[in-house]
CSV table of C-alpha atoms in Angstrom, one decimal:
chain,number,residue,atom,x,y,z
A,980,MET,CA,-24.7,173.3,-1.8
A,981,ALA,CA,-23.6,174.8,-5.1
A,982,SER,CA,-25.0,178.1,-6.1
A,983,GLU,CA,-25.4,177.2,-9.8
A,984,TRP,CA,-25.0,180.9,-10.5
A,985,TRP,CA,-25.5,180.5,-14.3
A,986,ARG,CA,-29.2,179.7,-13.7
A,987,THR,CA,-30.1,183.3,-12.8
A,988,ALA,CA,-27.1,185.3,-14.1
A,989,VAL,CA,-27.3,188.4,-16.3
A,990,ILE,CA,-24.5,187.8,-18.9
A,991,TYR,CA,-23.3,190.8,-21.0
A,992,GLN,CA,-21.5,190.3,-24.2
A,993,ILE,CA,-18.4,192.4,-24.9
A,994,TYR,CA,-17.0,192.7,-28.4
A,995,PRO,CA,-13.5,193.8,-27.5
A,996,ARG,CA,-12.5,195.6,-30.6
A,997,SER,CA,-15.5,198.0,-30.4
A,998,PHE,CA,-16.2,198.2,-26.7
A,999,ALA,CA,-13.7,200.6,-25.2
A,1000,ASP,CA,-10.3,202.0,-26.3
A,1001,ALA,CA,-7.8,202.6,-23.5
A,1002,ASN,CA,-4.8,203.6,-25.6
A,1003,GLY,CA,-6.4,205.8,-28.2
A,1004,ASP,CA,-5.4,203.8,-31.3
A,1005,GLY,CA,-9.0,203.6,-32.5
A,1006,MET,CA,-9.6,200.0,-31.5
A,1007,GLY,CA,-11.0,198.6,-28.3
A,1008,ASP,CA,-8.8,196.6,-26.0
A,1009,LEU,CA,-8.7,194.6,-22.8
A,1010,ALA,CA,-7.5,197.7,-20.8
A,1011,GLY,CA,-10.6,199.5,-22.0
A,1012,ILE,CA,-12.8,196.7,-20.7
A,1013,THR,CA,-11.0,197.0,-17.3
A,1014,ALA,CA,-11.7,200.7,-17.2
A,1015,ARG,CA,-15.4,200.2,-17.8
A,1016,LEU,CA,-15.9,197.5,-15.2
A,1017,PRO,CA,-17.4,200.0,-12.7
A,1018,GLU,CA,-20.2,200.8,-15.2
A,1019,LEU,CA,-20.9,197.1,-15.8
A,1020,SER,CA,-21.1,196.6,-12.1
A,1021,GLU,CA,-23.5,199.4,-11.8
A,1022,LEU,CA,-25.7,197.8,-14.5
A,1023,GLY,CA,-26.0,194.7,-12.3
A,1024,VAL,CA,-24.1,192.4,-14.7
A,1025,ASP,CA,-23.2,189.1,-13.2
A,1026,ALA,CA,-20.8,187.9,-15.9
A,1027,ILE,CA,-19.2,189.2,-19.1
A,1028,TRP,CA,-18.7,187.1,-22.2
A,1029,LEU,CA,-15.8,188.3,-24.4
A,1030,SER,CA,-15.7,187.6,-28.1
A,1031,PRO,CA,-12.3,186.3,-29.3
A,1032,PHE,CA,-9.3,188.4,-28.3
A,1033,PHE,CA,-6.7,185.7,-29.3
A,1034,THR,CA,-3.9,186.1,-31.8
A,1035,SER,CA,-5.6,186.2,-35.2
A,1036,PRO,CA,-5.3,187.6,-38.7
A,1037,GLN,CA,-8.8,188.9,-38.3
A,1038,ARG,CA,-10.2,187.4,-41.5
A,1039,ASP,CA,-13.4,186.6,-39.5
A,1040,ALA,CA,-13.3,189.2,-36.7
A,1041,GLY,CA,-11.2,186.9,-34.5
A,1042,TYR,CA,-13.1,183.7,-35.0
A,1043,ASP,CA,-10.1,182.6,-37.1
A,1044,VAL,CA,-7.6,181.8,-34.2
A,1045,ALA,CA,-3.9,181.5,-34.9
A,1046,ASP,CA,-2.9,181.0,-31.2
A,1047,TYR,CA,-5.5,180.0,-28.7
A,1048,CYS,CA,-3.3,180.7,-25.7
A,1049,ASP,CA,-2.2,184.3,-26.3
A,1050,VAL,CA,-3.7,187.8,-26.7
A,1051,ASP,CA,-3.7,189.5,-30.0
A,1052,PRO,CA,-1.4,192.6,-29.7
A,1053,ARG,CA,-4.3,194.7,-31.0
A,1054,PHE,CA,-6.1,194.0,-27.7
A,1055,GLY,CA,-3.1,194.0,-25.3
A,1056,THR,CA,-1.2,191.3,-23.5
A,1057,LEU,CA,-1.8,188.3,-21.3
A,1058,ALA,CA,-0.9,190.6,-18.4
A,1059,ASP,CA,-3.7,192.9,-19.5
A,1060,PHE,CA,-6.1,190.0,-19.5
A,1061,ASP,CA,-5.0,188.9,-16.0
A,1062,ALA,CA,-5.5,192.5,-14.7
A,1063,MET,CA,-9.0,192.7,-16.3
A,1064,LEU,CA,-9.9,189.3,-14.8
A,1065,ALA,CA,-8.7,190.2,-11.4
A,1066,GLN,CA,-10.6,193.5,-11.4
A,1067,ALA,CA,-13.8,191.8,-12.6
A,1068,HIS,CA,-13.6,189.2,-9.9
A,1069,ALA,CA,-13.0,191.9,-7.3
A,1070,ARG,CA,-16.3,193.4,-8.4
A,1071,GLY,CA,-18.1,190.0,-8.3
A,1072,ILE,CA,-18.2,189.8,-12.1
A,1073,ARG,CA,-17.4,186.5,-13.7
A,1074,VAL,CA,-15.6,186.2,-17.0
A,1075,ILE,CA,-16.6,183.9,-19.9
A,1076,ILE,CA,-14.4,183.7,-23.0
A,1077,ASP,CA,-15.1,182.5,-26.5
A,1078,LEU,CA,-13.7,179.2,-27.7
A,1079,VAL,CA,-13.6,178.3,-31.4
A,1080,PRO,CA,-13.0,174.5,-31.6
A,1081,ASN,CA,-14.5,173.7,-35.1
A,1082,HIS,CA,-11.7,175.4,-37.0
A,1083,SER,CA,-8.5,177.4,-36.7
A,1084,SER,CA,-6.9,180.1,-38.8
A,1085,ASP,CA,-4.9,179.0,-41.7
A,1086,GLN,CA,-2.1,180.9,-40.0
A,1087,HIS,CA,-2.2,178.6,-37.0
A,1088,GLU,CA,1.1,176.8,-36.5
A,1089,TRP,CA,-0.5,173.4,-37.0
A,1090,PHE,CA,-2.0,174.3,-40.4
A,1091,GLN,CA,1.3,175.7,-41.6
A,1092,GLN,CA,3.0,172.5,-40.6
A,1093,ALA,CA,0.3,170.5,-42.4
A,1094,LEU,CA,0.9,172.4,-45.6
A,1095,ALA,CA,4.6,171.8,-45.4
A,1096,ALA,CA,4.4,168.1,-44.4
A,1097,GLY,CA,2.4,166.8,-47.3
A,1098,PRO,CA,-0.2,164.1,-47.9
A,1099,GLY,CA,-0.4,161.2,-45.4
A,1100,SER,CA,1.4,163.0,-42.7
A,1101,ALA,CA,0.5,163.2,-39.0
A,1102,GLU,CA,0.4,167.0,-39.4
A,1103,ARG,CA,-2.3,166.8,-42.0
A,1104,ALA,CA,-4.3,164.3,-39.9
A,1105,ARG,CA,-5.1,167.2,-37.5
A,1106,TYR,CA,-7.3,168.7,-40.2
A,1107,LEU,CA,-9.7,167.3,-42.8
A,1108,PHE,CA,-7.4,166.9,-45.9
A,1109,ARG,CA,-8.7,164.7,-48.7
A,1110,ASP,CA,-7.8,163.8,-52.2
A,1111,GLY,CA,-9.9,165.3,-54.9
A,1112,ARG,CA,-12.2,163.5,-57.3
A,1113,GLY,CA,-11.8,163.5,-61.1
A,1114,ALA,CA,-9.0,162.2,-63.3
A,1115,ALA,CA,-6.4,164.6,-61.8
A,1116,GLY,CA,-8.0,165.2,-58.4
A,1117,GLU,CA,-9.4,168.5,-59.7
A,1118,VAL,CA,-12.9,168.0,-58.3
A,1119,PRO,CA,-13.6,168.7,-54.6
A,1120,PRO,CA,-13.9,165.6,-52.4
A,1121,ASN,CA,-17.7,166.1,-51.9
A,1122,THR,CA,-20.5,168.5,-52.6
A,1123,TRP,CA,-20.5,170.4,-49.3
A,1124,GLN,CA,-21.0,174.1,-49.4
A,1125,SER,CA,-19.4,176.7,-47.1
A,1126,VAL,CA,-21.6,178.8,-44.7
A,1127,PHE,CA,-19.9,181.8,-46.4
A,1128,GLY,CA,-20.7,180.7,-49.9
A,1129,GLY,CA,-19.1,178.5,-52.5
A,1130,PRO,CA,-17.5,175.0,-52.0
A,1131,ALA,CA,-16.4,174.0,-48.5
A,1132,TRP,CA,-13.1,172.8,-50.0
A,1133,THR,CA,-9.9,174.5,-51.1
A,1134,ARG,CA,-7.1,172.8,-53.0
A,1135,VAL,CA,-3.6,173.3,-51.8
A,1136,THR,CA,-0.3,173.5,-53.7
A,1137,GLU,CA,2.0,170.8,-52.4
A,1138,PRO,CA,5.6,171.4,-51.3
A,1139,ASP,CA,6.9,170.3,-54.7
A,1140,GLY,CA,4.7,172.9,-56.4
A,1141,THR,CA,2.0,170.5,-57.9
A,1142,PRO,CA,-1.7,170.8,-57.3
A,1143,GLY,CA,-2.5,168.6,-54.4
A,1144,GLN,CA,-5.1,167.7,-51.7
A,1145,TRP,CA,-8.1,169.6,-50.6
A,1146,TYR,CA,-9.0,170.8,-47.1
A,1147,LEU,CA,-12.4,171.3,-45.6
A,1148,HIS,CA,-13.6,174.7,-44.3
A,1149,LEU,CA,-17.2,175.0,-43.4
A,1150,PHE,CA,-16.6,178.7,-43.1
A,1151,ASP,CA,-14.1,180.9,-44.8
A,1152,SER,CA,-11.2,179.3,-46.8
A,1153,SER,CA,-8.9,180.8,-44.2
A,1154,GLN,CA,-10.6,178.7,-41.5
A,1155,PRO,CA,-9.7,175.0,-42.0
A,1156,ASP,CA,-11.8,172.5,-39.9
A,1157,PHE,CA,-10.1,170.3,-37.3
A,1158,ASP,CA,-10.5,166.6,-37.5
A,1159,TRP,CA,-12.1,165.8,-34.2
A,1160,SER,CA,-11.6,162.0,-34.7
A,1161,ASN,CA,-7.9,162.7,-34.1
A,1162,GLU,CA,-7.0,162.3,-30.4
A,1163,GLU,CA,-4.2,164.8,-30.8
A,1164,VAL,CA,-6.9,167.5,-31.5
A,1165,ARG,CA,-8.9,166.5,-28.5
A,1166,ALA,CA,-5.8,166.6,-26.3
A,1167,GLU,CA,-4.8,170.0,-27.6
A,1168,PHE,CA,-8.2,171.5,-26.7
A,1169,ARG,CA,-8.0,170.0,-23.2
A,1170,ARG,CA,-4.7,171.8,-22.9
A,1171,ILE,CA,-6.3,175.1,-24.1
A,1172,LEU,CA,-9.2,174.7,-21.6
A,1173,ARG,CA,-6.8,174.1,-18.7
A,1174,PHE,CA,-4.6,177.1,-19.8
A,1175,TRP,CA,-7.5,179.5,-19.4
A,1176,LEU,CA,-9.1,177.7,-16.4
A,1177,ASP,CA,-5.8,177.9,-14.6
A,1178,ARG,CA,-5.7,181.7,-15.2
A,1179,GLY,CA,-9.1,181.9,-13.5
A,1180,VAL,CA,-11.8,182.2,-16.3
A,1181,ASP,CA,-15.3,181.2,-15.2
A,1182,GLY,CA,-16.3,179.5,-18.4
A,1183,PHE,CA,-16.4,179.2,-22.2
A,1184,ARG,CA,-19.0,180.1,-24.8
A,1185,VAL,CA,-18.4,177.5,-27.5
A,1186,ASP,CA,-18.6,178.7,-31.0
A,1187,VAL,CA,-20.4,176.4,-33.5
A,1188,ALA,CA,-21.0,173.9,-30.8
A,1189,HIS,CA,-23.1,171.7,-33.1
A,1190,GLY,CA,-20.2,171.3,-35.6
A,1191,LEU,CA,-16.8,169.6,-34.9
A,1192,VAL,CA,-17.9,166.0,-35.8
A,1193,LYS,CA,-18.6,165.1,-39.4
A,1194,ALA,CA,-20.4,162.0,-40.6
A,1195,GLU,CA,-18.3,159.0,-41.4
A,1196,GLY,CA,-17.0,159.0,-44.9
A,1197,LEU,CA,-17.9,162.7,-45.5
A,1198,PRO,CA,-20.9,161.8,-47.8
A,1199,ASP,CA,-22.1,164.1,-50.5
A,1200,TRP,CA,-25.0,166.4,-49.4
A,1201,THR,CA,-26.5,169.5,-50.9
A,1202,PRO,CA,-29.0,171.6,-48.8
A,1203,PRO,CA,-32.3,172.6,-50.2
A,1204,ALA,CA,-32.2,175.6,-52.5
A,1205,THR,CA,-33.8,177.8,-49.9
A,1206,ALA,CA,-31.8,176.6,-47.0
A,1207,GLY,CA,-29.2,178.3,-44.8
A,1208,SER,CA,-26.1,176.7,-43.3
A,1209,MET,CA,-26.1,176.8,-39.6
A,1210,GLY,CA,-28.9,174.4,-39.0
A,1211,GLY,CA,-31.8,176.0,-37.1
A,1212,GLY,CA,-35.4,176.9,-38.0
A,1213,VAL,CA,-34.6,180.5,-37.3
A,1214,ALA,CA,-32.7,183.4,-39.0
A,1215,LEU,CA,-29.0,182.6,-38.5
A,1216,GLU,CA,-25.6,184.1,-39.1
A,1217,PRO,CA,-24.8,186.6,-41.9
A,1218,GLY,CA,-26.6,185.7,-45.0
A,1219,ILE,CA,-28.3,182.6,-43.5
A,1220,SER,CA,-32.0,182.3,-43.2
A,1221,GLU,CA,-33.4,178.8,-42.8
A,1222,ASP,CA,-32.9,175.2,-41.8
A,1223,GLN,CA,-30.4,173.1,-43.9
A,1224,GLY,CA,-32.4,170.0,-43.1
A,1225,GLU,CA,-32.2,167.3,-40.5
A,1226,ASP,CA,-29.7,165.3,-42.4
A,1227,ALA,CA,-26.7,167.7,-42.9
A,1228,PRO,CA,-23.7,165.4,-42.3
A,1229,TYR,CA,-21.7,168.2,-40.7
A,1230,TRP,CA,-24.1,169.5,-38.0
A,1231,ALA,CA,-25.4,168.0,-34.8
A,1232,GLN,CA,-23.7,164.7,-35.2
A,1233,GLU,CA,-24.1,162.5,-32.1
A,1234,GLY,CA,-20.3,162.4,-31.6
A,1235,VAL,CA,-20.2,166.0,-30.4
A,1236,HIS,CA,-21.8,165.1,-27.1
A,1237,GLU,CA,-18.9,162.8,-26.2
A,1238,ILE,CA,-16.6,165.7,-26.6
A,1239,TYR,CA,-18.6,168.0,-24.3
A,1240,ARG,CA,-19.0,165.2,-21.7
A,1241,ASP,CA,-15.2,165.0,-21.6
A,1242,TRP,CA,-14.9,168.8,-21.3
A,1243,ARG,CA,-17.5,168.8,-18.5
A,1244,ARG,CA,-15.5,166.3,-16.5
A,1245,LEU,CA,-12.5,168.6,-16.9
A,1246,LEU,CA,-14.3,171.7,-15.8
A,1247,ASP,CA,-15.8,169.9,-12.8
A,1248,ASP,CA,-12.3,169.3,-11.5
A,1249,TYR,CA,-11.9,173.1,-11.0
A,1250,PRO,CA,-13.4,175.0,-8.1
A,1251,GLY,CA,-15.8,177.9,-8.5
A,1252,GLU,CA,-18.5,176.4,-10.8
A,1253,ARG,CA,-16.9,177.0,-14.3
A,1254,ILE,CA,-19.4,176.7,-17.1
A,1255,LEU,CA,-19.9,175.8,-20.8
A,1256,ALA,CA,-22.4,177.6,-23.0
A,1257,ALA,CA,-23.3,176.2,-26.4
A,1258,GLU,CA,-23.8,178.2,-29.6
A,1259,ALA,CA,-25.8,175.4,-31.1
A,1260,TRP,CA,-28.0,176.4,-34.2
A,1261,VAL,CA,-30.3,173.4,-34.1
A,1262,ASP,CA,-34.1,173.0,-34.2
A,1263,PRO,CA,-36.4,172.2,-32.4
A,1264,LEU,CA,-35.8,173.3,-28.9
A,1265,SER,CA,-36.0,169.7,-27.7
A,1266,LYS,CA,-32.9,169.0,-29.8
A,1267,VAL,CA,-31.0,172.0,-28.4
A,1268,ALA,CA,-31.7,170.5,-24.9
A,1269,ALA,CA,-29.4,167.6,-25.8
A,1270,TRP,CA,-26.4,170.0,-25.3
A,1271,VAL,CA,-27.4,170.8,-21.7
A,1272,ARG,CA,-28.1,167.4,-20.3
A,1273,PRO,CA,-26.7,167.0,-16.7
A,1274,ASP,CA,-23.3,165.7,-17.8
A,1275,GLU,CA,-22.7,168.1,-20.7
A,1276,MET,CA,-23.0,171.9,-21.0
A,1277,HIS,CA,-24.7,174.3,-18.5
A,1278,GLN,CA,-26.4,176.6,-20.9
A,1279,ALA,CA,-27.3,176.8,-24.6
A,1280,PHE,CA,-28.3,179.9,-26.6
A,1281,ASN,CA,-32.0,180.0,-27.1
A,1282,PHE,CA,-32.1,181.4,-30.6
A,1283,ALA,CA,-35.8,180.5,-31.0
A,1284,TYR,CA,-36.7,183.0,-28.3
A,1285,LEU,CA,-34.4,185.6,-29.8
A,1286,GLU,CA,-36.0,185.3,-33.2
A,1287,THR,CA,-39.6,185.4,-32.0
A,1288,PRO,CA,-41.4,188.6,-33.2
A,1289,TRP,CA,-43.1,191.0,-30.8
A,1290,ASP,CA,-46.3,189.2,-30.5
A,1291,ALA,CA,-47.8,188.1,-27.2
A,1292,ALA,CA,-49.2,184.7,-28.4
A,1293,ALA,CA,-45.9,183.8,-30.2
A,1294,LEU,CA,-43.8,184.8,-27.2
A,1295,HIS,CA,-46.1,182.8,-24.8
A,1296,ARG,CA,-45.6,179.7,-27.0
A,1297,VAL,CA,-41.8,180.0,-27.2
A,1298,ILE,CA,-41.4,180.7,-23.5
A,1299,ASP,CA,-43.6,177.6,-22.6
A,1300,ASP,CA,-41.7,175.5,-25.2
A,1301,SER,CA,-38.4,176.7,-23.8
A,1302,ILE,CA,-39.2,175.9,-20.2
A,1303,ALA,CA,-40.5,172.5,-21.2
A,1304,ALA,CA,-37.6,171.5,-23.4
A,1305,PHE,CA,-34.8,172.7,-21.1
A,1306,GLY,CA,-36.6,171.7,-17.9
A,1307,ALA,CA,-37.0,168.2,-19.2
A,1308,VAL,CA,-33.2,167.8,-18.8
A,1309,GLY,CA,-32.9,169.8,-15.6
A,1310,ALA,CA,-31.3,172.8,-17.3
A,1311,PRO,CA,-32.3,176.5,-17.3
A,1312,SER,CA,-33.5,178.1,-20.5
A,1313,THR,CA,-31.6,181.2,-21.6
A,1314,TRP,CA,-33.4,184.3,-22.7
A,1315,VAL,CA,-31.1,185.6,-25.4
A,1316,LEU,CA,-31.8,189.2,-26.6
A,1317,SER,CA,-28.8,189.9,-28.8
A,1318,ASN,CA,-25.3,188.9,-29.9
A,1319,HIS,CA,-22.7,190.0,-32.4
A,1320,ASP,CA,-24.5,188.1,-35.2
A,1321,VAL,CA,-27.9,189.8,-34.9
A,1322,VAL,CA,-29.6,193.2,-34.9
A,1323,ARG,CA,-29.6,194.6,-31.4
A,1324,HIS,CA,-32.9,194.2,-29.6
A,1325,ALA,CA,-33.6,197.9,-29.0
A,1326,THR,CA,-33.6,198.2,-32.8
A,1327,ARG,CA,-34.9,194.8,-33.8
A,1328,LEU,CA,-38.1,195.1,-31.7
A,1329,ALA,CA,-39.1,198.3,-33.6
A,1330,LEU,CA,-38.6,197.0,-37.1
A,1331,THR,CA,-41.6,197.3,-39.4
A,1332,GLU,CA,-40.0,195.3,-42.3
A,1333,GLU,CA,-38.1,192.1,-42.6
A,1334,ASN,CA,-35.3,191.7,-40.0
A,1335,PRO,CA,-32.1,192.1,-42.1
A,1336,GLN,CA,-30.5,189.3,-40.1
A,1337,GLY,CA,-26.7,189.2,-40.4
A,1338,HIS,CA,-26.4,192.3,-42.6
A,1339,GLY,CA,-26.8,194.9,-40.0
A,1340,VAL,CA,-28.8,198.1,-40.2
A,1341,GLY,CA,-28.1,201.8,-40.7
A,1342,PRO,CA,-29.9,205.1,-40.6
A,1343,LYS,CA,-31.3,204.6,-44.1
A,1344,THR,CA,-32.4,201.0,-43.6
A,1345,PRO,CA,-36.1,200.7,-44.6
A,1346,GLY,CA,-38.6,199.9,-41.9
A,1347,LEU,CA,-36.4,200.9,-38.9
A,1348,GLY,CA,-39.6,202.1,-37.1
A,1349,ASP,CA,-39.6,204.3,-34.0
A,1350,PRO,CA,-36.5,204.0,-31.8
A,1351,ALA,CA,-38.6,204.9,-28.8
A,1352,VAL,CA,-40.9,202.0,-29.4
A,1353,GLY,CA,-38.0,199.6,-29.7
A,1354,LEU,CA,-36.4,200.9,-26.4
A,1355,ARG,CA,-39.8,200.7,-24.6
A,1356,ARG,CA,-40.3,197.1,-25.8
């Protein structure tokens, strides 16, 4: 009988660039992680989740990937990764890596090919290029706004030097969105999954798992003036605070589930219970549970729990709701305390003023409270 290890595992996130520096260059690296595995083992960690360490220009801290199948030289080499993985497994620690399928870096080979190939090409069809509106195509194709502010479209200069098409980027302009209706994109990510599974990774945390699929025709849509951009009823990524609404045509489209069913079948072909974990900023919890139905992902981040204040009645409610929602599809609820987008829990649980979600805190931040209280909580 399968152990279903993910149901009870303690998973510890590692942000490679700031975790441990083995070569003294001032930046964390994979060899540094390897050196600290004894301490992680002593802590009782069952698995580690690594934020992106792939080749990247680092415009968005590695979430702008230029090569999904190589290690950025800042962090080491594939040999360093293999050594770290082997040492982790020798200590009984599983390794989960970040996967960023919604978008690539604009330095990715595919996007550079798309710029050179021009309108109507197979290379551009891997991304969401569209003609602009207006008499000369000078107006973006629709009204969508980027999570990072401003229009979600950037106009390119065509190979002949003229102003040309626009490409969609729900995040930074250096992060063009893939077109997941394109079978070539789907096949490429199957290849990427297999590359890392063949090396022995134990699973993937999927970035923006509620993105990928956009509504047919890319219809105009503008969020409420008070809305955020990632889609949940909780405080979200940097500068984001509230729900964008149930009708956002670029979040939580039904088609994402077909993609994850396909990935689940691929993972199930590998031994050792490899897993998928969704970063899905959706609300309510019953909707998050759609990502962890029996034929889809194994876990989903429980952001509602993370964002609940230190209040017994409120915590009681969110715990009951979490168990009910995830239990209804036979999945475990996760109990997420922190990640790289939020204030760490030992600090957050002592705050006496509004949680500065996404902006970070420092010694002079108002309302930091008593560190001893946060640690005790």
